[in-house]
mmCIF file of C-alpha atoms (C1' of nucleotides) in Angstrom:
data_model
loop_
_atom_site.group_PDB
_atom_site.id
_atom_site.type_symbol
_atom_site.label_atom_id
_atom_site.label_comp_id
_atom_site.label_asym_id
_atom_site.label_seq_id
_atom_site.Cartn_x
_atom_site.Cartn_y
_atom_site.Cartn_z
ATOM 1 C CA MET A 1 -3.867 10.414 -30.506
ATOM 2 C CA ALA A 2 -1.074 12.621 -29.213
ATOM 3 C CA GLU A 3 2.074 11.993 -27.259
ATOM 4 C CA THR A 4 4.088 14.275 -25.036
ATOM 5 C CA LEU A 5 7.431 13.244 -23.598
ATOM 6 C CA ILE A 6 8.387 14.545 -20.199
ATOM 7 C CA SER A 7 11.983 13.889 -19.133
ATOM 8 C CA LEU A 8 13.370 14.358 -15.653
ATOM 9 C CA ASP A 9 17.041 14.092 -14.743
ATOM 10 C CA ILE A 10 17.668 12.629 -11.309
ATOM 11 C CA GLU A 11 21.059 13.419 -9.809
ATOM 12 C CA GLN A 12 20.839 11.648 -6.455
ATOM 13 C CA PRO A 13 21.325 7.880 -5.980
ATOM 14 C CA PHE A 14 18.359 6.451 -7.798
ATOM 15 C CA ASN A 15 17.436 2.920 -8.838
ATOM 16 C CA PHE A 16 14.362 2.682 -11.016
ATOM 17 C CA LYS A 17 14.274 -1.103 -11.186
ATOM 18 C CA ARG A 18 14.340 -1.285 -7.403
ATOM 19 C CA ILE A 19 11.207 0.863 -7.309
ATOM 20 C CA LEU A 20 9.431 -1.566 -9.601
ATOM 21 C CA VAL A 21 10.215 -4.557 -7.413
ATOM 22 C CA SER A 22 10.022 -2.653 -4.130
ATOM 23 C CA HIS A 23 6.638 -4.050 -3.147
ATOM 24 C CA GLY A 24 3.486 -5.164 -4.908
ATOM 25 C CA TRP A 25 2.142 -1.718 -5.781
ATOM 26 C CA VAL A 26 3.393 -1.768 -9.379
ATOM 27 C CA ASP A 27 1.170 -4.774 -9.955
ATOM 28 C CA LEU A 28 -2.066 -3.165 -8.784
ATOM 29 C CA ALA A 29 -4.448 -1.473 -11.238
ATOM 30 C CA PRO A 30 -4.393 1.063 -12.746
ATOM 31 C CA ASN A 31 -0.665 0.381 -12.917
ATOM 32 C CA ILE A 32 0.437 -1.878 -15.758
ATOM 33 C CA TYR A 33 3.734 -3.572 -14.993
ATOM 34 C CA GLN A 34 5.962 -4.252 -17.998
ATOM 35 C CA PRO A 35 8.821 -6.272 -16.503
ATOM 36 C CA GLU A 36 10.367 -7.235 -19.831
ATOM 37 C CA ALA A 37 10.721 -3.533 -20.681
ATOM 38 C CA ASN A 38 11.773 -2.616 -17.137
ATOM 39 C CA SER A 39 8.976 -0.060 -17.038
ATOM 40 C CA PHE A 40 5.392 0.462 -16.031
ATOM 41 C CA ALA A 41 2.397 2.323 -17.346
ATOM 42 C CA ARG A 42 -0.434 3.952 -15.510
ATOM 43 C CA ILE A 43 -3.830 5.388 -16.373
ATOM 44 C CA GLU A 44 -4.389 8.673 -14.626
ATOM 45 C CA GLU A 45 -7.346 11.015 -14.286
ATOM 46 C CA LEU A 46 -6.008 14.550 -13.958
ATOM 47 C CA LYS A 47 -7.722 17.168 -11.826
ATOM 48 C CA SER A 48 -9.244 18.618 -15.002
ATOM 49 C CA GLY A 49 -10.970 15.272 -15.638
ATOM 50 C CA THR A 50 -8.711 14.423 -18.585
ATOM 51 C CA VAL A 51 -7.678 10.772 -18.589
ATOM 52 C CA ILE A 52 -4.181 9.995 -19.857
ATOM 53 C CA LYS A 53 -1.786 7.070 -20.052
ATOM 54 C CA LEU A 54 1.728 7.401 -18.693
ATOM 55 C CA ASP A 55 4.552 5.133 -19.834
ATOM 56 C CA ILE A 56 7.318 5.451 -17.277
ATOM 57 C CA SER A 57 10.857 4.216 -17.901
ATOM 58 C CA ALA A 58 14.417 5.195 -17.040
ATOM 59 C CA GLU A 59 17.842 5.259 -18.653
ATOM 60 C CA LYS A 60 21.324 5.937 -17.337
ATOM 61 C CA LYS A 61 22.928 9.184 -18.508
ATOM 62 C CA ASP A 62 26.491 9.509 -17.294
ATOM 63 C CA ASP A 63 26.208 9.978 -13.521
ATOM 64 C CA LEU A 64 22.489 10.543 -13.446
ATOM 65 C CA THR A 65 19.242 8.813 -14.271
ATOM 66 C CA ARG A 66 16.913 10.168 -16.904
ATOM 67 C CA LEU A 67 13.263 9.384 -16.314
ATOM 68 C CA ASN A 68 11.156 9.312 -19.439
ATOM 69 C CA ILE A 69 7.437 9.767 -19.025
ATOM 70 C CA GLN A 70 5.723 9.228 -22.351
ATOM 71 C CA THR A 71 2.261 10.706 -22.008
ATOM 72 C CA HIS A 72 -0.516 9.469 -24.291
ATOM 73 C CA HIS A 73 -3.544 11.708 -24.519
ATOM 74 C CA LYS A 74 -6.374 12.944 -26.672
ATOM 75 C CA GLY A 75 -6.181 16.594 -27.669
ATOM 76 C CA LYS A 76 -3.659 18.958 -26.152
ATOM 77 C CA LEU A 77 -2.251 19.046 -22.632
ATOM 78 C CA SER A 78 -2.046 22.387 -20.900
ATOM 79 C CA LYS A 79 0.914 23.667 -18.889
ATOM 80 C CA VAL A 80 -1.144 23.009 -15.784
ATOM 81 C CA ASN A 81 -1.667 19.407 -16.904
ATOM 82 C CA LEU A 82 2.055 18.935 -17.534
ATOM 83 C CA HIS A 83 2.957 20.369 -14.158
ATOM 84 C CA GLU A 84 0.451 18.095 -12.463
ATOM 85 C CA ILE A 85 1.974 15.077 -14.218
ATOM 86 C CA GLU A 86 5.483 16.009 -13.123
ATOM 87 C CA MET A 87 4.325 16.505 -9.544
ATOM 88 C CA LEU A 88 2.567 13.143 -9.441
ATOM 89 C CA ILE A 89 5.624 11.396 -10.855
ATOM 90 C CA ARG A 90 7.790 13.055 -8.217
ATOM 91 C CA HIS A 91 5.357 11.828 -5.598
ATOM 92 C CA ILE A 92 4.888 8.217 -6.668
ATOM 93 C CA LEU A 93 8.634 7.698 -7.240
ATOM 94 C CA ARG A 94 9.609 9.721 -4.131
ATOM 95 C CA LEU A 95 12.056 11.841 -6.125
ATOM 96 C CA ASP A 96 12.312 14.398 -3.326
ATOM 97 C CA GLU A 97 12.854 11.980 -0.461
ATOM 98 C CA ASP A 98 16.300 11.963 1.150
ATOM 99 C CA PHE A 99 17.739 8.560 2.098
ATOM 100 C CA THR A 100 21.290 9.713 2.896
ATOM 101 C CA GLU A 101 20.947 8.942 6.602
ATOM 102 C CA PHE A 102 19.484 5.510 5.882
ATOM 103 C CA TYR A 103 22.325 4.618 3.514
ATOM 104 C CA ALA A 104 24.917 5.673 6.099
ATOM 105 C CA LEU A 105 23.212 3.504 8.694
ATOM 106 C CA CYS A 106 23.100 0.562 6.270
ATOM 107 C CA SER A 107 26.822 0.732 5.628
ATOM 108 C CA ARG A 108 27.446 0.556 9.391
ATOM 109 C CA GLN A 109 25.025 -2.330 10.002
ATOM 110 C CA GLY A 110 26.813 -4.952 7.916
ATOM 111 C CA GLU A 111 25.148 -7.499 5.661
ATOM 112 C CA PRO A 112 22.748 -7.679 4.027
ATOM 113 C CA TRP A 113 22.242 -3.898 4.224
ATOM 114 C CA ALA A 114 25.850 -2.918 3.527
ATOM 115 C CA GLY A 115 25.610 -4.598 0.139
ATOM 116 C CA MET A 116 22.387 -2.851 -0.774
ATOM 117 C CA PRO A 117 22.429 -1.542 -4.357
ATOM 118 C CA SER A 118 22.796 2.217 -4.617
ATOM 119 C CA GLY A 119 19.517 4.091 -4.739
ATOM 120 C CA THR A 120 17.434 1.404 -3.019
ATOM 121 C CA GLY A 121 14.704 2.392 -0.588
ATOM 122 C CA ARG A 122 12.033 4.076 -2.638
ATOM 123 C CA LEU A 123 8.810 2.100 -2.368
ATOM 124 C CA LEU A 124 6.299 2.940 -5.077
ATOM 125 C CA ARG A 125 3.174 4.762 -4.017
ATOM 126 C CA SER A 126 -0.007 6.113 -5.571
ATOM 127 C CA PRO A 127 -0.655 9.719 -6.585
ATOM 128 C CA SER A 128 -3.522 10.162 -4.151
ATOM 129 C CA LEU A 129 -3.985 9.458 -0.478
ATOM 130 C CA PHE A 130 -7.364 7.904 -1.250
ATOM 131 C CA GLU A 131 -5.911 5.336 -3.628
ATOM 132 C CA ASP A 132 -3.208 4.316 -1.174
ATOM 133 C CA ILE A 133 -5.573 3.978 1.793
ATOM 134 C CA VAL A 134 -8.024 1.906 -0.256
ATOM 135 C CA LYS A 135 -5.232 -0.338 -1.518
ATOM 136 C CA VAL A 136 -3.804 -0.842 1.956
ATOM 137 C CA ILE A 137 -7.247 -1.838 3.265
ATOM 138 C CA CYS A 138 -7.379 -4.310 0.380
ATOM 139 C CA THR A 139 -4.175 -6.006 1.606
ATOM 140 C CA THR A 140 -5.648 -6.908 4.988
ATOM 141 C CA ASN A 141 -6.590 -10.474 5.803
ATOM 142 C CA ILE A 142 -6.367 -11.672 2.240
ATOM 143 C CA GLN A 143 -3.810 -13.190 -0.096
ATOM 144 C CA TRP A 144 -2.102 -11.028 -2.691
ATOM 145 C CA GLY A 145 -4.187 -12.459 -5.526
ATOM 146 C CA GLY A 146 -7.296 -11.290 -3.720
ATOM 147 C CA THR A 147 -5.862 -7.806 -3.309
ATOM 148 C CA ARG A 148 -5.177 -7.606 -7.031
ATOM 149 C CA ARG A 149 -8.680 -8.809 -7.851
ATOM 150 C CA MET A 150 -10.437 -6.344 -5.553
ATOM 151 C CA VAL A 151 -8.443 -3.362 -6.806
ATOM 152 C CA ARG A 152 -8.994 -4.413 -10.413
ATOM 153 C CA GLU A 153 -12.737 -4.716 -9.845
ATOM 154 C CA MET A 154 -12.893 -1.222 -8.353
ATOM 155 C CA VAL A 155 -11.027 0.267 -11.312
ATOM 156 C CA GLU A 156 -13.160 -1.624 -13.855
ATOM 157 C CA ALA A 157 -16.423 -0.689 -12.153
ATOM 158 C CA TYR A 158 -15.864 2.961 -11.269
ATOM 159 C CA GLY A 159 -12.660 4.219 -12.909
ATOM 160 C CA LYS A 160 -12.930 6.807 -15.664
ATOM 161 C CA PRO A 161 -11.995 5.257 -19.050
ATOM 162 C CA PHE A 162 -8.952 6.268 -21.084
ATOM 163 C CA PRO A 163 -10.493 7.662 -24.289
ATOM 164 C CA LEU A 164 -7.863 6.119 -26.578
ATOM 165 C CA ASN A 165 -8.518 2.663 -25.113
ATOM 166 C CA PRO A 166 -11.694 2.574 -23.007
ATOM 167 C CA GLU A 167 -10.818 -0.832 -21.586
ATOM 168 C CA LEU A 168 -8.169 0.922 -19.549
ATOM 169 C CA ARG A 169 -9.389 3.011 -16.650
ATOM 170 C CA ALA A 170 -8.024 5.320 -13.989
ATOM 171 C CA PHE A 171 -8.381 4.683 -10.276
ATOM 172 C CA PRO A 172 -11.825 5.867 -9.174
ATOM 173 C CA THR A 173 -12.037 9.192 -7.388
ATOM 174 C CA PRO A 174 -13.729 9.310 -3.962
ATOM 175 C CA ASP A 175 -16.611 11.210 -5.580
ATOM 176 C CA ARG A 176 -17.243 8.492 -8.137
ATOM 177 C CA MET A 177 -17.422 5.807 -5.450
ATOM 178 C CA ALA A 178 -19.351 7.917 -2.976
ATOM 179 C CA GLU A 179 -22.142 8.677 -5.435
ATOM 180 C CA VAL A 180 -22.895 4.955 -5.747
ATOM 181 C CA PRO A 181 -25.503 3.841 -3.181
ATOM 182 C CA PHE A 182 -23.887 1.512 -0.678
ATOM 183 C CA GLU A 183 -26.089 -1.500 -1.490
ATOM 184 C CA LYS A 184 -25.181 -1.252 -5.158
ATOM 185 C CA PHE A 185 -21.499 -0.704 -4.317
ATOM 186 C CA LYS A 186 -21.456 -3.747 -2.077
ATOM 187 C CA ASN A 187 -23.169 -5.966 -4.637
ATOM 188 C CA THR A 188 -21.053 -4.787 -7.583
ATOM 189 C CA LEU A 189 -17.683 -5.454 -5.954
ATOM 190 C CA ARG A 190 -16.549 -8.505 -4.025
ATOM 191 C CA LEU A 191 -14.791 -6.715 -1.194
ATOM 192 C CA GLY A 192 -16.169 -8.804 1.642
ATOM 193 C CA TYR A 193 -16.382 -7.030 4.974
ATOM 194 C CA ARG A 194 -14.139 -4.272 3.606
ATOM 195 C CA ALA A 195 -16.977 -2.843 1.473
ATOM 196 C CA PRO A 196 -18.460 -0.565 4.181
ATOM 197 C CA TYR A 197 -14.993 0.670 5.208
ATOM 198 C CA ILE A 198 -14.065 1.648 1.658
ATOM 199 C CA HIS A 199 -17.420 3.170 0.817
ATOM 200 C CA GLU A 200 -17.455 5.179 4.031
ATOM 201 C CA LEU A 201 -13.920 6.387 3.306
ATOM 202 C CA ALA A 202 -14.997 7.482 -0.189
ATOM 203 C CA VAL A 203 -17.956 9.396 1.247
ATOM 204 C CA GLN A 204 -15.812 11.139 3.857
ATOM 205 C CA MET A 205 -13.026 12.000 1.422
ATOM 206 C CA SER A 206 -15.438 13.341 -1.145
ATOM 207 C CA GLN A 207 -17.081 15.529 1.483
ATOM 208 C CA ASP A 208 -13.923 16.909 3.080
ATOM 209 C CA PRO A 209 -10.680 15.909 1.346
ATOM 210 C CA ALA A 210 -8.759 18.702 3.088
ATOM 211 C CA ALA A 211 -9.361 17.088 6.460
ATOM 212 C CA PHE A 212 -7.491 13.995 5.313
ATOM 213 C CA TYR A 213 -4.543 15.886 3.882
ATOM 214 C CA GLU A 214 -4.385 18.008 7.017
ATOM 215 C CA MET A 215 -4.265 14.758 8.975
ATOM 216 C CA ILE A 216 -1.000 13.689 7.326
ATOM 217 C CA ASP A 217 0.646 17.116 7.290
ATOM 218 C CA GLY A 218 4.430 16.810 7.209
ATOM 219 C CA SER A 219 4.861 18.927 10.321
ATOM 220 C CA ARG A 220 3.006 16.391 12.448
ATOM 221 C CA LYS A 221 4.760 13.814 14.543
ATOM 222 C CA THR A 222 4.564 10.221 13.365
ATOM 223 C CA ALA A 223 2.673 9.128 16.489
ATOM 224 C CA GLU A 224 0.077 11.796 15.834
ATOM 225 C CA ILE A 225 -0.419 10.739 12.215
ATOM 226 C CA ARG A 226 -0.588 7.117 13.310
ATOM 227 C CA LYS A 227 -3.349 7.927 15.769
ATOM 228 C CA ARG A 228 -5.346 9.660 13.056
ATOM 229 C CA LEU A 229 -4.832 6.807 10.610
ATOM 230 C CA LEU A 230 -6.099 4.360 13.239
ATOM 231 C CA SER A 231 -9.308 6.360 13.487
ATOM 232 C CA ILE A 232 -10.149 5.355 9.898
ATOM 233 C CA LYS A 233 -12.350 2.267 9.850
ATOM 234 C CA GLY A 234 -10.448 -0.625 8.334
ATOM 235 C CA ILE A 235 -7.035 0.720 9.357
ATOM 236 C CA GLY A 236 -5.431 -1.132 12.257
ATOM 237 C CA ASN A 237 -1.830 -1.464 13.419
ATOM 238 C CA TYR A 238 -0.546 -3.239 10.322
ATOM 239 C CA ALA A 239 -2.329 -0.928 7.881
ATOM 240 C CA ALA A 240 -1.270 2.202 9.809
ATOM 241 C CA ALA A 241 2.388 1.118 9.654
ATOM 242 C CA THR A 242 2.035 0.470 5.925
ATOM 243 C CA MET A 243 0.373 3.861 5.402
ATOM 244 C CA LEU A 244 3.150 5.567 7.372
ATOM 245 C CA MET A 245 5.677 3.899 5.074
ATOM 246 C CA LEU A 246 3.754 5.228 2.079
ATOM 247 C CA LEU A 247 3.869 8.678 3.692
ATOM 248 C CA GLY A 248 7.653 8.432 3.995
ATOM 249 C CA ARG A 249 7.769 7.505 7.674
ATOM 250 C CA TYR A 250 9.564 4.291 8.400
ATOM 251 C CA ASP A 251 9.338 4.232 12.210
ATOM 252 C CA GLU A 252 6.883 1.348 12.465
ATOM 253 C CA ILE A 253 7.093 -2.323 11.559
ATOM 254 C CA PRO A 254 3.952 -3.643 9.809
ATOM 255 C CA VAL A 255 3.158 -6.659 11.962
ATOM 256 C CA ASP A 256 1.331 -9.082 9.704
ATOM 257 C CA SER A 257 1.567 -12.756 8.817
ATOM 258 C CA VAL A 258 4.510 -12.068 6.479
ATOM 259 C CA PHE A 259 6.525 -10.360 9.213
ATOM 260 C CA GLN A 260 5.747 -13.024 11.791
ATOM 261 C CA GLN A 261 6.553 -15.912 9.479
ATOM 262 C CA PHE A 262 9.792 -14.294 8.305
ATOM 263 C CA MET A 263 11.030 -13.497 11.805
ATOM 264 C CA ASN A 264 9.950 -16.861 13.144
ATOM 265 C CA GLU A 265 11.883 -18.746 10.474
ATOM 266 C CA LYS A 266 14.950 -16.550 10.655
ATOM 267 C CA TYR A 267 15.410 -15.809 14.365
ATOM 268 C CA PHE A 268 13.241 -18.245 16.308
ATOM 269 C CA LYS A 269 14.163 -21.576 14.784
ATOM 270 C CA ASP A 270 14.963 -23.278 18.072
ATOM 271 C CA ARG A 271 12.658 -21.470 20.438
ATOM 272 C CA GLU A 272 9.150 -20.168 20.826
ATOM 273 C CA PHE A 273 8.259 -17.113 18.762
ATOM 274 C CA ASP A 274 8.069 -13.873 20.746
ATOM 275 C CA LEU A 275 6.390 -11.010 18.897
ATOM 276 C CA LYS A 276 7.698 -8.221 21.131
ATOM 277 C CA GLU A 277 11.233 -9.503 20.751
ATOM 278 C CA ALA A 278 10.778 -9.782 16.987
ATOM 279 C CA VAL A 279 9.616 -6.182 16.680
ATOM 280 C CA ALA A 280 12.374 -4.981 19.032
ATOM 281 C CA TYR A 281 14.945 -6.549 16.721
ATOM 282 C CA TYR A 282 14.743 -3.408 14.555
ATOM 283 C CA ASP A 283 14.909 -0.875 17.393
ATOM 284 C CA GLY A 284 18.455 0.107 16.466
ATOM 285 C CA TRP A 285 17.212 1.443 13.145
ATOM 286 C CA GLY A 286 15.290 4.326 14.729
ATOM 287 C CA LYS A 287 13.192 6.030 12.099
ATOM 288 C CA TRP A 288 14.336 3.603 9.389
ATOM 289 C CA LYS A 289 12.892 0.372 10.840
ATOM 290 C CA TYR A 290 10.497 -0.361 8.017
ATOM 291 C CA LEU A 291 13.113 -0.064 5.282
ATOM 292 C CA ALA A 292 15.613 -2.145 7.253
ATOM 293 C CA TYR A 293 13.060 -4.912 7.720
ATOM 294 C CA TRP A 294 11.819 -4.704 4.175
ATOM 295 C CA TYR A 295 15.267 -4.979 2.646
ATOM 296 C CA GLU A 296 16.134 -7.925 4.872
ATOM 297 C CA LEU A 297 12.900 -9.609 3.838
ATOM 298 C CA LEU A 298 13.524 -9.000 0.121
ATOM 299 C CA THR A 299 16.998 -10.479 0.294
ATOM 300 C CA SER A 300 16.131 -13.389 2.573
ATOM 301 C CA ASP A 301 15.821 -16.127 -0.005
ATOM 302 C "C1'" DT B 1 -14.638 -29.658 3.558
ATOM 303 C "C1'" DT B 2 -11.712 -26.931 6.386
ATOM 304 C "C1'" DC B 3 -8.337 -23.531 7.033
ATOM 305 C "C1'" DC B 4 -6.638 -19.033 6.696
ATOM 306 C "C1'" DA B 5 -4.689 -14.972 4.145
ATOM 307 C "C1'" DG B 6 0.455 -8.906 3.678
ATOM 308 C "C1'" DG B 7 -6.166 -7.968 9.970
ATOM 309 C "C1'" DG B 8 -9.591 -5.139 12.121
ATOM 310 C "C1'" DG B 9 -13.942 -3.828 14.774
ATOM 311 C "C1'" DT B 10 -16.232 -4.442 18.908
ATOM 312 C "C1'" DA B 11 -17.478 -5.748 23.540
ATOM 313 C "C1'" DG B 12 -16.046 -6.862 27.853
ATOM 314 C "C1'" DA B 13 -12.491 -7.386 31.163
ATOM 315 C "C1'" DT C 1 -4.354 -2.475 27.253
ATOM 316 C "C1'" DC C 2 -5.490 -7.121 26.375
ATOM 317 C "C1'" DT C 3 -8.459 -10.963 24.850
ATOM 318 C "C1'" DA C 4 -12.235 -13.498 22.582
ATOM 319 C "C1'" DC C 5 -15.245 -13.479 18.908
ATOM 320 C "C1'" DC C 6 -16.950 -12.247 14.603
ATOM 321 C "C1'" DC C 7 -16.359 -10.626 9.961
ATOM 322 C "C1'" DA C 8 -16.839 -11.789 3.583
ATOM 323 C "C1'" DT C 9 -14.309 -13.750 0.141
ATOM 324 C "C1'" DG C 10 -11.633 -16.993 -2.370
ATOM 325 C "C1'" DG C 11 -7.402 -19.818 -2.824
ATOM 326 C "C1'" DA C 12 -5.093 -23.946 -1.221
#
DNA sequence: TTCCAGGGGTAGA
DNA sequence: TCTACCCATGGA
């Protein structure tokens, strides 16, 4: 067993704890949430096929935050491996995303946004597009406990084991899912009607991953990316809005039962609920609608 | 047992 | 673009 510590100093407003409680992602396998330690771990299969465990925590250092990524591995990690780990950490924690404009807007909008803790706004994501799409599909038309179960079953059935503790596994690659015949895939996992969507996605992404990354290219307009996301079976309006959020685009409100119940209770107490009016409530936030809604929801009770 | 969940696909207007 | 209807699964 070997350990390698990677430390990253973050100078911009940054709030690690807020990432952990930003949405449910920290609680989905192969993430391991450690709330008492204010940290989380994650099993990761690197491009080389090496499976490692990452223990991710943060500490305050004067005016900046130091991220500590304790990497547990068998054998030695190459420079390429270490670079890949840093890049994936930067991605899942959104270290390179700029929220300056959002914070300025929050301070002008009054409460609850004006009182938002510094560095809020980063919602945890997964290293790969495949993992995030699969997880978003697993949040549709099901309670959160069901989402956790389905994701856990996928990891347990098809994730590559961590050699130092084979009970822990990485998130399955598209290849590993695609090579399983559909009938077997469907009967191994209890995904309900989502099984064909996820298996088909795995097949397509294993055949032509570049097409998917080209689809979400940063130079594309949000509406264009949204249209492409909607062409994926299993992704509708809610899931597309959630995927856009995960891609760093906050233009769309994810209209689901949570949104409708929250808006109904907060703004439609004495009158009939109007969905268009509820969505339009966030129009003033422009490209920051999702974060505005999400923060209001988090602080509502 | 029935209802429905952090909805979406499809057919038919 | 909008509406009905169907969809597996499991928790409440």
